[in-house]
Amino acid sequence: MTTALLQPHTESAEFMPAKIDKVSIVVSKGSLDGIYPGLIMANGARAEGITANLFFTFFGLDAIHKARHEHIKIATVGNPGLHLVTWLGGVPGMSSVMTHYLGSKMEKLDIPSIPEFIEMIADTGCGLFACKASVDLFGLTREDFIPQVDDIITVGEFYEKAAGGHIIFT
Amino acid sequence: MSVVSLPVIDLALNEEGFFLHPEDWREDMVPALAAREGIDQLTDRHWQVINFMRSEYFAKGTGPTVRVLGKTSGVSIKELYQLFPKGPAKVAARIAGIPKPRGCI
């Protein structure tokens, strides 16, 4: 506890570790559980007044893909965290069922859907970028992405944008 | 002309600058509290958010997150960040004299 007067606050640098001013978050996976953490971290950074950029690469591009971002699913195969019997995870429709189940839980907790969340994050002033190599690899164009995407950039440009901050790979 | 020195108010804040005792807050402190956050021009829209933060805190026991503010305060997320560039919920909570809103989204 400190007793402060109504004066500019003097952060005592010698007692406090340096604050995080900037983060660049890479989203590389296209599953529900691969995308949400990066979005939550980007949104949380902006809420703390931290400069944030999101960089979508490989299957993470689905998060900003117009046609696909409403249909992001949770992986039920090769996902031991679900505690499902292995063969059951591969049953047709299982991924949709689990996604629906998780979706209804998220709705109850007022966690926004991926399209809504990304729109909100863009409104917070977070940059949204697509990885050029992945865009080329998948034969995509600017028009495949939601309008909030700022640009399609190279890895070199990503590092320029990330300069002076932390990089988080998810 | 005579000059009077009025006593400076001592406010108990935590290490992040949030009020320890929301009841210490008074409306006339707002301009000075806002100035500490780098906001020199307080508009009606700032006040709308600040008043909303307080009423939500006293109604629910916790201040709203940015998402809740965007949905229920009547100020859009975009505008919230224009009004409070350093983080709307956090900065408005400090100015409104309430604890830091908790919530991941």
PDB file of N, CA, C and O in Angstrom, chain A residues 27-31 35 57-63 68 72 134 138:
ATOM      1  N   VAL A  27      -0.245 -16.936 -33.903  1.00  0.00           N
ATOM      2  CA  VAL A  27      -1.235 -18.015 -33.821  1.00  0.00           C
ATOM      3  C   VAL A  27      -0.969 -18.949 -34.992  1.00  0.00           C
ATOM      4  O   VAL A  27      -1.118 -18.563 -36.147  1.00  0.00           O
ATOM      5  N   SER A  28      -0.528 -20.171 -34.685  1.00  0.00           N
ATOM      6  CA  SER A  28      -0.106 -21.071 -35.760  1.00  0.00           C
ATOM      7  C   SER A  28      -1.034 -22.264 -35.929  1.00  0.00           C
ATOM      8  O   SER A  28      -0.876 -23.046 -36.856  1.00  0.00           O
ATOM      9  N   LYS A  29      -1.995 -22.419 -35.028  1.00  0.00           N
ATOM     10  CA  LYS A  29      -2.865 -23.601 -35.099  1.00  0.00           C
ATOM     11  C   LYS A  29      -4.304 -23.207 -35.434  1.00  0.00           C
ATOM     12  O   LYS A  29      -4.746 -22.112 -35.085  1.00  0.00           O
ATOM     13  N   GLY A  30      -4.999 -24.115 -36.073  1.00  0.00           N
ATOM     14  CA  GLY A  30      -6.336 -23.791 -36.558  1.00  0.00           C
ATOM     15  C   GLY A  30      -7.458 -24.449 -35.796  1.00  0.00           C
ATOM     16  O   GLY A  30      -8.612 -24.429 -36.232  1.00  0.00           O
ATOM     17  N   SER A  31      -7.151 -25.041 -34.635  1.00  0.00           N
ATOM     18  CA  SER A  31      -8.210 -25.645 -33.828  1.00  0.00           C
ATOM     19  C   SER A  31      -8.715 -24.607 -32.827  1.00  0.00           C
ATOM     20  O   SER A  31      -8.057 -23.593 -32.588  1.00  0.00           O
ATOM     21  N   ILE A  35      -6.534 -21.533 -31.182  1.00  0.00           N
ATOM     22  CA  ILE A  35      -6.761 -20.120 -31.517  1.00  0.00           C
ATOM     23  C   ILE A  35      -7.114 -19.259 -30.300  1.00  0.00           C
ATOM     24  O   ILE A  35      -6.571 -18.166 -30.132  1.00  0.00           O
ATOM     25  N   THR A  57      -0.395 -17.550 -38.832  1.00  0.00           N
ATOM     26  CA  THR A  57       0.415 -18.322 -39.761  1.00  0.00           C
ATOM     27  C   THR A  57      -0.117 -19.750 -39.862  1.00  0.00           C
ATOM     28  O   THR A  57      -0.832 -20.216 -38.982  1.00  0.00           O
ATOM     29  N   PHE A  58       0.210 -20.420 -40.941  1.00  0.00           N
ATOM     30  CA  PHE A  58      -0.243 -21.782 -41.202  1.00  0.00           C
ATOM     31  C   PHE A  58      -1.735 -21.952 -40.914  1.00  0.00           C
ATOM     32  O   PHE A  58      -2.539 -21.137 -41.344  1.00  0.00           O
ATOM     33  N   PHE A  59      -2.119 -22.964 -40.172  1.00  0.00           N
ATOM     34  CA  PHE A  59      -3.551 -23.208 -39.997  1.00  0.00           C
ATOM     35  C   PHE A  59      -4.210 -22.152 -39.112  1.00  0.00           C
ATOM     36  O   PHE A  59      -5.426 -22.028 -39.081  1.00  0.00           O
ATOM     37  N   GLY A  60      -3.379 -21.381 -38.437  1.00  0.00           N
ATOM     38  CA  GLY A  60      -3.900 -20.252 -37.660  1.00  0.00           C
ATOM     39  C   GLY A  60      -4.616 -19.252 -38.543  1.00  0.00           C
ATOM     40  O   GLY A  60      -5.451 -18.477 -38.074  1.00  0.00           O
ATOM     41  N   LEU A  61      -4.315 -19.270 -39.847  1.00  0.00           N
ATOM     42  CA  LEU A  61      -4.981 -18.364 -40.795  1.00  0.00           C
ATOM     43  C   LEU A  61      -6.496 -18.559 -40.814  1.00  0.00           C
ATOM     44  O   LEU A  61      -7.241 -17.641 -41.146  1.00  0.00           O
ATOM     45  N   ASP A  62      -6.939 -19.767 -40.453  1.00  0.00           N
ATOM     46  CA  ASP A  62      -8.394 -20.019 -40.443  1.00  0.00           C
ATOM     47  C   ASP A  62      -9.130 -19.051 -39.521  1.00  0.00           C
ATOM     48  O   ASP A  62     -10.297 -18.751 -39.727  1.00  0.00           O
ATOM     49  N   ALA A  63      -8.433 -18.555 -38.513  1.00  0.00           N
ATOM     50  CA  ALA A  63      -9.064 -17.647 -37.542  1.00  0.00           C
ATOM     51  C   ALA A  63      -9.498 -16.333 -38.187  1.00  0.00           C
ATOM     52  O   ALA A  63     -10.405 -15.655 -37.686  1.00  0.00           O
ATOM     53  N   ARG A  68     -14.061 -19.574 -43.097  1.00  0.00           N
ATOM     54  CA  ARG A  68     -13.742 -20.655 -42.151  1.00  0.00           C
ATOM     55  C   ARG A  68     -13.822 -20.258 -40.682  1.00  0.00           C
ATOM     56  O   ARG A  68     -13.919 -21.124 -39.820  1.00  0.00           O
ATOM     57  N   ILE A  72     -14.577 -23.072 -36.658  1.00  0.00           N
ATOM     58  CA  ILE A  72     -13.380 -23.596 -36.004  1.00  0.00           C
ATOM     59  C   ILE A  72     -13.790 -24.686 -35.002  1.00  0.00           C
ATOM     60  O   ILE A  72     -14.702 -24.491 -34.201  1.00  0.00           O
ATOM     61  N   SER A 134       2.450 -18.581 -45.659  1.00  0.00           N
ATOM     62  CA  SER A 134       1.301 -19.474 -45.516  1.00  0.00           C
ATOM     63  C   SER A 134       0.193 -19.104 -46.494  1.00  0.00           C
ATOM     64  O   SER A 134      -0.472 -19.974 -47.044  1.00  0.00           O
ATOM     65  N   PHE A 138      -1.194 -21.793 -49.215  1.00  0.00           N
ATOM     66  CA  PHE A 138      -2.584 -22.239 -49.304  1.00  0.00           C
ATOM     67  C   PHE A 138      -3.326 -21.622 -50.491  1.00  0.00           C
ATOM     68  O   PHE A 138      -4.523 -21.843 -50.654  1.00  0.00           O
TER      69      PHE A 138
END
